[in-house]
Amino acid sequence: MTPRRHSVLTFIATVSLVTALSAQRTLPPLPDSTGWGVHVLTVQKDPRGSLWVGTYGRGIYRLRPGASTWEHITSDTTSTAISFDFVNGFGFGPRGEIWYGTVGNGWGVSLDDGKTWRNWTLKELGPEWQYVAPNGIVTRADTTIIGTADGIQITTDDGAHWVAVGDSIGPAAKGPADTVFPLLHSEYVRSFWRTPDGVGAGTLWGAEFLRADSESWRYANDSRPRERTRSITGAIAATPAWYATPCGLSRTRVRRCLSGGSVTGVKRPAALLTTWFRRPIDSTTGSPYIDQTYRYGSTMGGYFQQHQGVEFNNPDGTPVHAIGPGVVVYADRAEAGALTVAIRHDTTIAADDTRYFVFSVYYHNSALLVHVGDRVKAGDEISRVGNTGRATNDHLHLEVHASPTDSVRAIVDSLNRYPSYTTNPELWIRPLPGTGVVAGQVWDSAGKPVLQARIYGIVKSQPIETPFSFIETYGTRAHSHPLYHDHFALGDVPAGEYTLGVEIDGRKVLRRIRVEPGKVTWVEFRPFR
């Protein structure tokens, strides 16, 4: 990654700039129920002067002109609430329409100043369209344009009707649209912005544009193939009033959220204990980034079941590659009909007088390209990304199992949502260039692991469409690596120094760490004695 590209990506991802806020120098603090800060994903001002803040897991905060306290808008059991509390974009129409977008559960609109909301989620969208791009809503007169990981949706009548724009690679899933036009080179929209005559979309394969004239929309691209993003500095003001950061609203860019802390229980970064596998998605054909919101063992803050693998969000048809050499032991439909491949790798490991077989499993494919008994090597194409089975977007779900048995039934069982031998893939997959892995344990005063604890302090910019907020320790359904005995592990952490924090027995515990490229930094959290 070139320094220029890295700085552009960091700029786009870490900071969501506000271009039309008032010049006021102070704001009332956002309500913080955790004591670790409020992770702000976006902040915008509507035409009436209200400030709207979208957050990671805490819904929407609104500050009306002259008000001293924030209003809180969140999801609940009512049918007219917002659909999800992970809000990453707003749009404001000429008749008072208020649009919002989410990380993973669609979007919605209010026509009564935020009192009630009409939402488009799984029921209306199907297994695609639910990941709205960061700040992925643009309004132009009576037209609302929404950029997502599955293409662009356009409405001119507040959502009564939609037209979609996608690519020609995957199946033309329309979602709420009557028609899909396969115009884009890549439907995977990672950034979105207003242009003088339409919108621009930063996709996996470059910047693409929809332009409006008096009667229609037309498409153009910037003829720069394979450029993954573009600088949006020309599309935003040079002196923003506020930055949206993982630590809250700030007058400056934030690269670290915590400071101080002890080095007790922290080990120097060290080489891996097992051989790194390669990534299942190649950067030349797709996005190699791991979804940051729903990692191994995570519940996304209590919203979902404990996760058994990691996700690689990519469009339909993206090639999937074997992460290492081995033999295909499963190639068929599995849980909920997901097209699935399982590989028993040539690698085995020994720990605690036990020999462990290592398997990788690839779910939700749209097509399988291998058969049981096939021998594969690292990098061989084995399938294509899809959304078969229990999926809410196009993605690859990858699991890595360390099993004391070579029984395939113990690895892939369509009736078992919680396999017995999954481990965290981020302790097996080689981290991206310039990044390392942070792993460790969290113990309570009784010497027991603290389940589903949240560890704060790491700021990560990629991938921008699934923002990182905190690490979760494993719950009852996740398993440690046999050699590490980890309670958590996080890969692709940019090299540098960090302060990490977690709450144990009602008290905050801070640790100071250093991350080095290609190495594992080990940290233990225990309560003060």
Short mmCIF file of C-alpha atoms in Angstrom, two decimals:
data_model
loop_
_atom_site.label_atom_id
_atom_site.label_comp_id
_atom_site.label_asym_id
_atom_site.label_seq_id
_atom_site.Cartn_x
_atom_site.Cartn_y
_atom_site.Cartn_z
CA MET A 1 0.00 0.00 0.00
CA THR A 2 1.46 3.34 -1.00
CA PRO A 3 1.78 6.10 1.65
CA ARG A 4 -0.61 8.29 -0.34
CA ARG A 5 -3.26 5.56 -0.57
CA HIS A 6 -2.86 4.74 3.11
CA SER A 7 -3.32 8.37 4.12
CA VAL A 8 -6.40 8.72 1.90
CA LEU A 9 -8.00 5.56 3.32
CA THR A 10 -7.22 6.58 6.89
CA PHE A 11 -8.65 10.03 6.20
CA ILE A 12 -11.87 8.66 4.74
CA ALA A 13 -12.37 5.94 7.33
CA THR A 14 -11.30 7.44 10.64
CA VAL A 15 -12.90 10.80 10.12
CA SER A 16 -16.37 11.53 8.89
CA LEU A 17 -16.17 15.22 8.13
CA VAL A 18 -18.96 17.70 8.67
CA THR A 19 -19.13 20.46 6.12
CA ALA A 20 -22.00 22.71 7.12
CA LEU A 21 -22.06 22.89 10.92
CA SER A 22 -22.33 26.09 12.88
CA ALA A 23 -19.25 27.84 14.16
CA GLN A 24 -20.08 27.09 17.81
CA ARG A 25 -16.99 25.94 19.69
CA THR A 26 -18.63 23.72 22.33
CA LEU A 27 -21.41 21.17 22.40
CA PRO A 28 -23.08 19.42 25.32
CA PRO A 29 -21.38 16.03 25.84
CA LEU A 30 -23.00 13.00 24.27
CA PRO A 31 -24.57 10.73 26.90
CA ASP A 32 -21.99 8.02 27.66
CA SER A 33 -23.40 5.03 29.53
CA THR A 34 -20.18 3.00 29.36
CA GLY A 35 -17.54 5.50 30.40
CA TRP A 36 -15.40 4.68 27.36
CA GLY A 37 -16.76 7.36 25.05
CA VAL A 38 -19.40 7.35 22.32
CA HIS A 39 -18.25 6.00 18.96
CA VAL A 40 -19.57 8.50 16.41
CA LEU A 41 -19.87 7.31 12.82
CA THR A 42 -21.35 10.41 11.22
CA VAL A 43 -22.48 13.92 12.13
CA GLN A 44 -24.53 16.22 9.90
CA LYS A 45 -26.67 19.34 10.16
CA ASP A 46 -30.17 19.45 8.70
CA PRO A 47 -31.68 22.51 6.95
CA ARG A 48 -33.44 23.57 10.17
CA GLY A 49 -30.18 23.73 12.07
CA SER A 50 -30.45 20.51 14.11
CA LEU A 51 -27.30 18.47 14.55
CA TRP A 52 -27.68 14.73 13.85
CA VAL A 53 -25.16 12.22 15.16
CA GLY A 54 -25.11 8.56 14.10
CA THR A 55 -23.30 6.16 16.41
CA TYR A 56 -21.93 2.64 16.68
CA GLY A 57 -24.57 0.72 18.62
CA ARG A 58 -26.30 3.65 20.34
CA GLY A 59 -28.62 4.88 17.63
CA ILE A 60 -29.09 8.55 16.80
CA TYR A 61 -28.58 11.70 18.86
CA ARG A 62 -30.13 14.99 17.77
CA LEU A 63 -29.34 18.46 19.12
CA ARG A 64 -31.88 21.13 18.17
CA PRO A 65 -30.77 24.77 17.76
CA GLY A 66 -30.29 26.37 21.17
CA ALA A 67 -30.87 23.10 23.06
CA SER A 68 -28.59 22.06 25.92
CA THR A 69 -29.38 18.33 25.86
CA TRP A 70 -29.39 15.66 23.17
CA GLU A 71 -32.51 13.79 22.08
CA HIS A 72 -31.96 10.04 21.74
CA ILE A 73 -33.55 8.05 18.90
CA THR A 74 -32.98 4.32 19.06
CA SER A 75 -34.35 1.00 17.86
CA ASP A 76 -36.92 -0.76 20.04
CA THR A 77 -39.83 -3.16 19.66
CA THR A 78 -42.15 -0.69 17.91
CA SER A 79 -42.65 -1.00 14.17
CA THR A 80 -42.05 2.72 13.66
CA ALA A 81 -38.65 2.97 15.37
CA ILE A 82 -35.36 3.05 13.48
CA SER A 83 -34.22 -0.39 12.35
CA PHE A 84 -30.76 -0.56 13.92
CA ASP A 85 -28.54 1.37 16.32
CA PHE A 86 -25.45 1.35 14.08
CA VAL A 87 -26.11 4.53 12.07
CA ASN A 88 -23.53 5.74 9.54
CA GLY A 89 -25.29 8.27 7.31
CA PHE A 90 -28.06 10.87 6.99
CA GLY A 91 -29.83 12.66 4.16
CA PHE A 92 -32.30 15.56 4.35
CA GLY A 93 -34.96 16.17 1.72
CA PRO A 94 -36.58 19.46 0.66
CA ARG A 95 -39.91 18.70 2.39
CA GLY A 96 -38.40 17.82 5.77
CA GLU A 97 -37.59 14.18 4.96
CA ILE A 98 -34.96 12.67 7.26
CA TRP A 99 -33.14 9.63 5.90
CA TYR A 100 -30.68 7.44 7.79
CA GLY A 101 -28.51 4.47 6.82
CA THR A 102 -27.06 1.65 8.90
CA VAL A 103 -24.17 -0.79 9.07
CA GLY A 104 -25.94 -4.02 8.17
CA ASN A 105 -29.68 -3.45 8.55
CA GLY A 106 -30.78 -1.23 5.71
CA TRP A 107 -32.11 2.30 5.92
CA GLY A 108 -35.20 4.35 6.75
CA VAL A 109 -36.99 7.68 6.42
CA SER A 110 -39.07 9.90 8.68
CA LEU A 111 -41.66 12.31 7.29
CA ASP A 112 -42.71 13.70 10.69
CA ASP A 113 -39.51 15.21 12.10
CA GLY A 114 -38.19 11.95 13.53
CA LYS A 115 -41.27 10.84 15.45
CA THR A 116 -41.85 7.71 13.35
CA TRP A 117 -39.82 5.89 10.73
CA ARG A 118 -40.45 3.72 7.70
CA ASN A 119 -37.63 1.19 7.26
CA TRP A 120 -36.22 -1.02 4.51
CA THR A 121 -34.56 -4.09 6.05
CA LEU A 122 -34.38 -7.85 5.36
CA LYS A 123 -38.11 -8.17 4.62
CA GLU A 124 -38.02 -5.46 1.96
CA LEU A 125 -34.44 -5.88 0.74
CA GLY A 126 -33.84 -9.62 0.74
CA PRO A 127 -30.35 -11.03 1.40
CA GLU A 128 -28.59 -8.00 -0.12
CA TRP A 129 -28.57 -4.17 0.00
CA GLN A 130 -28.41 -3.92 3.80
CA TYR A 131 -24.92 -2.44 4.22
CA VAL A 132 -25.19 1.29 3.51
CA ALA A 133 -21.86 2.91 2.62
CA PRO A 134 -20.41 5.42 5.10
CA ASN A 135 -22.34 8.67 4.61
CA GLY A 136 -23.99 6.77 1.79
CA ILE A 137 -27.14 8.89 1.35
CA VAL A 138 -27.38 11.84 -1.05
CA THR A 139 -30.52 13.92 -1.66
CA ARG A 140 -31.02 16.12 -4.71
CA ALA A 141 -34.40 17.91 -4.86
CA ASP A 142 -37.02 15.12 -4.73
CA THR A 143 -34.46 12.36 -5.44
CA THR A 144 -32.80 10.23 -2.77
CA ILE A 145 -29.80 8.09 -3.73
CA ILE A 146 -28.46 5.38 -1.40
CA GLY A 147 -25.10 3.68 -1.91
CA THR A 148 -24.68 0.16 -0.50
CA ALA A 149 -22.38 -2.85 -0.68
CA ASP A 150 -24.75 -4.27 -3.32
CA GLY A 151 -25.18 -1.23 -5.54
CA ILE A 152 -27.19 1.98 -5.61
CA GLN A 153 -30.91 2.50 -4.96
CA ILE A 154 -32.74 5.60 -6.22
CA THR A 155 -36.21 6.91 -5.31
CA THR A 156 -38.06 10.08 -6.30
CA ASP A 157 -41.17 9.53 -4.16
CA ASP A 158 -39.88 8.92 -0.61
CA GLY A 159 -39.49 5.19 -1.14
CA ALA A 160 -42.79 4.31 -2.79
CA HIS A 161 -40.80 3.13 -5.82
CA TRP A 162 -37.12 2.38 -6.39
CA VAL A 163 -34.70 1.94 -9.28
CA ALA A 164 -31.46 0.05 -8.63
CA VAL A 165 -28.05 0.28 -10.26
CA GLY A 166 -25.72 -2.72 -9.92
CA ASP A 167 -23.06 -4.58 -11.86
CA SER A 168 -23.27 -7.49 -14.30
CA ILE A 169 -21.23 -10.02 -12.27
CA GLY A 170 -23.66 -11.25 -9.65
CA PRO A 171 -27.37 -12.08 -9.90
CA ALA A 172 -29.61 -9.05 -10.33
CA ALA A 173 -31.21 -9.01 -6.89
CA LYS A 174 -33.60 -6.08 -7.03
CA GLY A 175 -34.44 -5.59 -3.38
CA PRO A 176 -37.27 -3.03 -3.29
CA ALA A 177 -36.60 -1.87 -6.86
CA ASP A 178 -38.78 -2.55 -9.88
CA THR A 179 -35.75 -2.54 -12.17
CA VAL A 180 -31.99 -3.11 -11.87
CA PHE A 181 -29.63 -1.56 -14.41
CA PRO A 182 -26.23 -3.35 -14.54
CA LEU A 183 -24.16 -0.22 -15.16
CA LEU A 184 -21.43 -0.31 -12.50
CA HIS A 185 -18.09 -2.04 -12.92
CA SER A 186 -18.38 -2.99 -9.24
CA GLU A 187 -21.54 -2.80 -7.16
CA TYR A 188 -19.55 -2.77 -3.90
CA VAL A 189 -19.79 0.90 -2.85
CA ARG A 190 -17.33 1.76 -0.07
CA SER A 191 -17.60 5.58 -0.17
CA PHE A 192 -20.22 7.94 -1.54
CA TRP A 193 -20.34 11.66 -2.24
CA ARG A 194 -22.27 14.41 -3.98
CA THR A 195 -20.95 15.80 -7.26
CA PRO A 196 -22.11 18.97 -9.04
CA ASP A 197 -24.43 16.96 -11.30
CA GLY A 198 -24.99 13.66 -9.46
CA VAL A 199 -23.11 11.29 -7.15
CA GLY A 200 -19.74 9.61 -7.06
CA ALA A 201 -19.10 6.14 -5.65
CA GLY A 202 -15.76 4.75 -4.54
CA THR A 203 -15.97 1.05 -5.42
CA LEU A 204 -13.57 -1.87 -5.42
CA TRP A 205 -12.58 -1.00 -8.99
CA GLY A 206 -12.35 2.76 -8.99
CA ALA A 207 -14.52 5.83 -8.79
CA GLU A 208 -17.82 5.59 -10.68
CA PHE A 209 -20.41 8.28 -11.30
CA LEU A 210 -24.12 8.71 -11.85
CA ARG A 211 -24.91 12.03 -13.48
CA ALA A 212 -28.30 13.69 -13.77
CA ASP A 213 -29.63 15.94 -16.49
CA SER A 214 -33.11 17.41 -16.81
CA GLU A 215 -34.73 14.11 -17.79
CA SER A 216 -32.59 11.11 -16.81
CA TRP A 217 -29.59 9.59 -15.07
CA ARG A 218 -26.54 8.46 -16.98
CA TYR A 219 -23.40 6.56 -16.00
CA ALA A 220 -19.69 7.28 -16.40
CA ASN A 221 -16.48 6.07 -14.77
CA ASP A 222 -13.21 7.89 -14.35
CA SER A 223 -11.25 5.51 -16.63
CA ARG A 224 -8.75 4.67 -13.88
CA PRO A 225 -9.06 0.88 -13.67
CA ARG A 226 -8.22 -0.96 -10.46
CA GLU A 227 -7.93 2.18 -8.35
CA ARG A 228 -9.73 1.15 -5.18
CA THR A 229 -10.80 4.57 -3.97
CA ARG A 230 -10.36 8.26 -4.66
CA SER A 231 -9.53 11.26 -2.57
CA ILE A 232 -12.69 13.06 -1.56
CA THR A 233 -10.88 16.12 -0.24
CA GLY A 234 -12.14 18.15 -3.18
CA ALA A 235 -15.74 17.30 -2.32
CA ILE A 236 -15.68 18.56 1.27
CA ALA A 237 -14.86 21.74 3.11
CA ALA A 238 -11.27 22.36 4.09
CA THR A 239 -12.07 23.50 7.63
CA PRO A 240 -14.73 21.24 9.16
CA ALA A 241 -16.32 22.19 12.46
CA TRP A 242 -16.36 18.71 14.00
CA TYR A 243 -14.91 15.26 13.39
CA ALA A 244 -16.76 12.01 13.99
CA THR A 245 -14.35 9.69 15.82
CA PRO A 246 -14.40 6.43 17.81
CA CYS A 247 -14.05 8.57 20.94
CA GLY A 248 -16.90 10.99 20.25
CA LEU A 249 -17.19 14.39 18.58
CA SER A 250 -13.86 16.16 18.37
CA ARG A 251 -12.39 19.40 17.05
CA THR A 252 -9.36 17.46 15.82
CA ARG A 253 -8.71 14.09 14.22
CA VAL A 254 -8.33 11.28 16.75
CA ARG A 255 -5.87 8.43 16.21
CA ARG A 256 -5.88 7.12 19.80
CA CYS A 257 -8.76 7.10 22.29
CA LEU A 258 -7.04 6.09 25.57
CA SER A 259 -3.73 6.94 27.21
CA GLY A 260 -1.63 5.76 30.14
CA GLY A 261 -1.96 2.26 31.50
CA SER A 262 0.34 -0.42 32.90
CA VAL A 263 2.63 -2.81 31.02
CA THR A 264 1.93 -5.57 33.55
CA GLY A 265 1.02 -8.78 31.73
CA VAL A 266 2.14 -7.43 28.36
CA LYS A 267 4.69 -9.41 26.33
CA ARG A 268 6.93 -8.08 23.60
CA PRO A 269 5.57 -8.72 20.10
CA ALA A 270 6.68 -12.19 19.06
CA ALA A 271 6.62 -14.48 16.06
CA LEU A 272 3.56 -16.62 15.51
CA LEU A 273 3.18 -20.05 17.05
CA THR A 274 1.62 -21.56 13.93
CA THR A 275 2.16 -20.98 10.22
CA TRP A 276 0.16 -18.12 8.77
CA PHE A 277 -2.40 -19.08 6.14
CA ARG A 278 -3.07 -16.78 3.17
CA ARG A 279 -6.28 -14.78 2.77
CA PRO A 280 -9.25 -16.43 1.04
CA ILE A 281 -9.95 -13.24 -0.97
CA ASP A 282 -7.19 -11.90 -3.20
CA SER A 283 -6.69 -8.14 -3.32
CA THR A 284 -6.52 -8.25 -7.13
CA THR A 285 -10.10 -9.55 -7.44
CA GLY A 286 -11.86 -8.45 -4.27
CA SER A 287 -11.60 -6.97 -0.80
CA PRO A 288 -9.20 -8.89 1.49
CA TYR A 289 -10.37 -7.07 4.64
CA ILE A 290 -12.09 -8.84 7.52
CA ASP A 291 -15.46 -7.39 8.57
CA GLN A 292 -14.68 -5.35 11.69
CA THR A 293 -18.11 -5.44 13.31
CA TYR A 294 -18.69 -9.19 13.61
CA ARG A 295 -15.42 -10.97 14.30
CA TYR A 296 -14.86 -14.42 15.81
CA GLY A 297 -16.68 -14.81 19.15
CA SER A 298 -18.38 -11.43 18.71
CA THR A 299 -22.07 -10.72 19.26
CA MET A 300 -21.85 -7.22 17.73
CA GLY A 301 -22.55 -5.77 21.13
CA GLY A 302 -25.23 -8.32 22.02
CA TYR A 303 -27.27 -8.12 18.81
CA PHE A 304 -26.34 -11.48 17.28
CA GLN A 305 -25.36 -15.03 18.15
CA GLN A 306 -21.75 -15.70 19.11
CA HIS A 307 -19.88 -15.76 15.82
CA GLN A 308 -18.04 -18.90 14.76
CA GLY A 309 -15.80 -17.37 12.09
CA VAL A 310 -14.93 -14.14 10.32
CA GLU A 311 -16.55 -12.42 7.34
CA PHE A 312 -15.08 -11.14 4.09
CA ASN A 313 -17.72 -8.85 2.57
CA ASN A 314 -17.49 -8.99 -1.23
CA PRO A 315 -19.88 -8.88 -4.19
CA ASP A 316 -21.49 -11.95 -5.76
CA GLY A 317 -19.10 -13.97 -7.86
CA THR A 318 -15.84 -12.84 -6.22
CA PRO A 319 -13.31 -15.73 -6.38
CA VAL A 320 -12.65 -17.59 -3.11
CA HIS A 321 -9.23 -19.20 -2.65
CA ALA A 322 -7.97 -22.03 -0.45
CA ILE A 323 -6.03 -20.55 2.47
CA GLY A 324 -3.57 -23.46 2.51
CA PRO A 325 -2.78 -26.86 1.01
CA GLY A 326 -4.97 -29.85 1.78
CA VAL A 327 -7.79 -32.11 0.64
CA VAL A 328 -11.41 -31.11 0.05
CA VAL A 329 -13.51 -33.15 2.47
CA TYR A 330 -16.88 -31.41 1.96
CA ALA A 331 -18.42 -29.62 -1.03
CA ASP A 332 -22.20 -29.38 -0.80
CA ARG A 333 -25.01 -27.54 0.93
CA ALA A 334 -24.79 -27.20 4.71
CA GLU A 335 -26.63 -25.09 7.30
CA ALA A 336 -29.79 -23.51 5.90
CA GLY A 337 -28.70 -24.51 2.40
CA ALA A 338 -25.42 -22.59 2.35
CA LEU A 339 -23.09 -23.81 -0.40
CA THR A 340 -20.05 -24.89 1.60
CA VAL A 341 -16.49 -26.12 1.08
CA ALA A 342 -14.35 -27.72 3.81
CA ILE A 343 -10.62 -28.47 3.49
CA ARG A 344 -8.55 -30.69 5.79
CA HIS A 345 -5.12 -29.10 5.68
CA ASP A 346 -1.80 -30.84 5.59
CA THR A 347 -0.87 -28.90 8.73
CA THR A 348 -1.42 -30.45 12.15
CA ILE A 349 -0.41 -29.08 15.54
CA ALA A 350 0.42 -30.70 18.87
CA ALA A 351 -0.62 -29.19 22.20
CA ASP A 352 -1.25 -30.64 25.67
CA ASP A 353 -0.35 -34.16 24.47
CA THR A 354 -3.03 -33.94 21.76
CA ARG A 355 -2.68 -33.89 17.99
CA TYR A 356 -5.03 -31.45 16.26
CA PHE A 357 -6.17 -31.61 12.66
CA VAL A 358 -6.65 -28.22 11.03
CA PHE A 359 -9.66 -27.53 8.79
CA SER A 360 -10.89 -24.44 6.96
CA VAL A 361 -14.56 -24.05 6.02
CA TYR A 362 -16.04 -21.57 3.51
CA TYR A 363 -19.78 -20.75 3.68
CA HIS A 364 -22.49 -18.85 1.71
CA ASN A 365 -20.93 -19.43 -1.72
CA SER A 366 -22.87 -18.85 -4.94
CA ALA A 367 -20.96 -21.61 -6.76
CA LEU A 368 -18.63 -24.48 -5.82
CA LEU A 369 -15.62 -25.19 -8.05
CA VAL A 370 -14.15 -28.25 -6.28
CA HIS A 371 -15.30 -31.74 -5.31
CA VAL A 372 -14.69 -34.03 -2.35
CA GLY A 373 -11.31 -35.69 -2.72
CA ASP A 374 -9.72 -32.88 -4.73
CA ARG A 375 -6.25 -31.86 -3.58
CA VAL A 376 -5.76 -28.08 -3.46
CA LYS A 377 -2.83 -25.81 -2.77
CA ALA A 378 -2.81 -22.35 -1.22
CA GLY A 379 -4.39 -19.88 -3.61
CA ASP A 380 -6.40 -22.34 -5.67
CA GLU A 381 -9.85 -21.03 -6.58
CA ILE A 382 -12.43 -23.21 -4.83
CA SER A 383 -15.72 -21.26 -4.98
CA ARG A 384 -17.41 -17.91 -5.56
CA VAL A 385 -18.80 -15.48 -2.99
CA GLY A 386 -22.58 -15.44 -2.57
CA ASN A 387 -25.36 -15.23 0.00
CA THR A 388 -26.72 -18.80 0.11
CA GLY A 389 -28.00 -20.06 3.43
CA ARG A 390 -28.54 -17.85 6.44
CA ALA A 391 -26.93 -14.67 5.11
CA THR A 392 -27.98 -11.02 5.06
CA ASN A 393 -25.45 -9.82 2.50
CA ASP A 394 -22.96 -11.11 -0.05
CA HIS A 395 -19.96 -12.38 1.86
CA LEU A 396 -17.64 -15.26 2.63
CA HIS A 397 -17.89 -16.71 6.13
CA LEU A 398 -14.57 -18.41 6.96
CA GLU A 399 -13.98 -20.80 9.86
CA VAL A 400 -10.74 -22.44 11.03
CA HIS A 401 -11.09 -25.55 13.17
CA ALA A 402 -8.42 -27.23 15.33
CA SER A 403 -9.94 -30.66 15.95
CA PRO A 404 -8.68 -33.72 17.88
CA THR A 405 -10.62 -35.84 15.37
CA ASP A 406 -10.51 -35.91 11.59
CA SER A 407 -14.25 -36.62 11.41
CA VAL A 408 -15.85 -34.31 8.85
CA ARG A 409 -19.15 -34.51 10.76
CA ALA A 410 -17.46 -32.76 13.69
CA ILE A 411 -16.55 -29.87 11.39
CA VAL A 412 -19.59 -29.44 9.10
CA ASP A 413 -22.97 -30.42 10.51
CA SER A 414 -26.03 -28.68 9.08
CA LEU A 415 -27.90 -29.22 12.36
CA ASN A 416 -25.21 -27.68 14.57
CA ARG A 417 -24.85 -23.90 14.52
CA TYR A 418 -22.00 -24.05 17.06
CA PRO A 419 -19.28 -26.50 15.94
CA SER A 420 -17.10 -27.86 18.73
CA TYR A 421 -13.64 -27.00 17.42
CA THR A 422 -13.75 -23.55 15.83
CA THR A 423 -10.89 -21.19 16.69
CA ASN A 424 -10.22 -17.56 15.88
CA PRO A 425 -9.09 -17.34 12.22
CA GLU A 426 -7.20 -14.15 13.04
CA LEU A 427 -4.57 -16.26 14.82
CA TRP A 428 -4.06 -18.29 11.64
CA ILE A 429 -4.30 -15.77 8.77
CA ARG A 430 -1.30 -13.63 7.89
CA PRO A 431 -2.02 -10.00 8.84
CA LEU A 432 -2.00 -7.35 6.15
CA PRO A 433 1.27 -5.49 5.43
CA GLY A 434 2.18 -3.04 8.18
CA THR A 435 -0.14 -4.65 10.71
CA GLY A 436 0.06 -7.22 13.50
CA VAL A 437 -2.17 -9.19 15.85
CA VAL A 438 -3.25 -8.38 19.41
CA ALA A 439 -4.35 -11.35 21.53
CA GLY A 440 -4.70 -12.11 25.19
CA GLN A 441 -6.84 -12.95 28.18
CA VAL A 442 -9.21 -11.17 30.59
CA TRP A 443 -9.57 -12.63 34.12
CA ASP A 444 -11.85 -11.63 37.00
CA SER A 445 -10.87 -11.51 40.68
CA ALA A 446 -11.88 -15.16 41.09
CA GLY A 447 -9.49 -16.21 38.35
CA LYS A 448 -12.21 -16.96 35.81
CA PRO A 449 -12.36 -15.69 32.22
CA VAL A 450 -14.58 -12.65 31.76
CA LEU A 451 -17.03 -13.58 28.99
CA GLN A 452 -18.04 -11.07 26.29
CA ALA A 453 -16.00 -8.30 27.88
CA ARG A 454 -15.39 -5.25 25.70
CA ILE A 455 -11.81 -4.09 25.20
CA TYR A 456 -11.48 -0.50 23.99
CA GLY A 457 -8.60 1.59 22.71
CA ILE A 458 -7.62 0.36 19.25
CA VAL A 459 -8.46 2.68 16.35
CA LYS A 460 -8.65 0.90 12.97
CA SER A 461 -9.54 2.49 9.67
CA GLN A 462 -10.13 -0.48 7.38
CA PRO A 463 -12.49 -1.59 6.07
CA ILE A 464 -14.33 1.71 6.19
CA GLU A 465 -17.76 0.18 5.55
CA THR A 466 -17.67 -1.96 8.74
CA PRO A 467 -16.22 0.32 11.44
CA PHE A 468 -14.21 -1.09 14.33
CA SER A 469 -15.19 -0.10 17.87
CA PHE A 470 -14.10 -2.67 20.46
CA ILE A 471 -12.85 -6.25 20.87
CA GLU A 472 -15.18 -8.75 22.53
CA THR A 473 -13.79 -11.64 24.56
CA TYR A 474 -15.23 -15.03 23.72
CA GLY A 475 -18.47 -16.34 25.17
CA THR A 476 -19.57 -19.88 25.89
CA ARG A 477 -19.67 -20.92 22.21
CA ALA A 478 -16.17 -19.87 21.10
CA HIS A 479 -12.90 -21.69 21.64
CA SER A 480 -9.27 -20.80 22.25
CA HIS A 481 -6.40 -21.71 19.95
CA PRO A 482 -4.78 -24.85 21.47
CA LEU A 483 -1.37 -23.14 21.62
CA TYR A 484 -2.42 -19.63 22.68
CA HIS A 485 -5.34 -20.29 25.08
CA ASP A 486 -6.63 -16.88 24.05
CA HIS A 487 -9.78 -15.11 25.25
CA PHE A 488 -9.65 -12.70 22.31
CA ALA A 489 -7.59 -11.99 19.20
CA LEU A 490 -7.67 -9.12 16.72
CA GLY A 491 -5.72 -9.06 13.46
CA ASP A 492 -4.76 -6.33 11.00
CA VAL A 493 -3.96 -3.83 13.77
CA PRO A 494 -1.77 -1.02 12.39
CA ALA A 495 1.72 -1.04 13.92
CA GLY A 496 2.17 1.42 16.77
CA GLU A 497 1.53 1.97 20.45
CA TYR A 498 -1.90 1.74 22.06
CA THR A 499 -3.55 1.87 25.46
CA LEU A 500 -6.25 -0.78 25.86
CA GLY A 501 -8.97 -0.70 28.49
CA VAL A 502 -11.52 -3.15 29.87
CA GLU A 503 -13.87 -3.20 32.85
CA ILE A 504 -13.33 -6.00 35.40
CA ASP A 505 -15.46 -6.29 38.54
CA GLY A 506 -16.70 -2.74 38.04
CA ARG A 507 -13.25 -1.17 37.67
CA LYS A 508 -11.32 -0.03 34.62
CA VAL A 509 -8.05 -1.80 33.85
CA LEU A 510 -5.65 -0.23 31.34
CA ARG A 511 -2.70 -1.84 29.54
CA ARG A 512 -0.09 -0.22 27.29
CA ILE A 513 1.02 -2.25 24.26
CA ARG A 514 3.15 -2.07 21.12
CA VAL A 515 2.10 -3.70 17.84
CA GLU A 516 4.70 -4.70 15.26
CA PRO A 517 4.11 -5.87 11.67
CA GLY A 518 3.62 -9.61 11.26
CA LYS A 519 3.87 -10.33 14.98
CA VAL A 520 1.53 -11.20 17.86
CA THR A 521 1.32 -8.87 20.88
CA TRP A 522 0.09 -10.73 23.97
CA VAL A 523 -1.68 -8.89 26.81
CA GLU A 524 -3.37 -10.08 30.00
CA PHE A 525 -5.94 -8.10 31.96
CA ARG A 526 -6.41 -8.84 35.66
CA PRO A 527 -8.07 -6.73 38.36
CA PHE A 528 -5.93 -4.59 40.65
CA ARG A 529 -4.96 -6.33 43.84
#
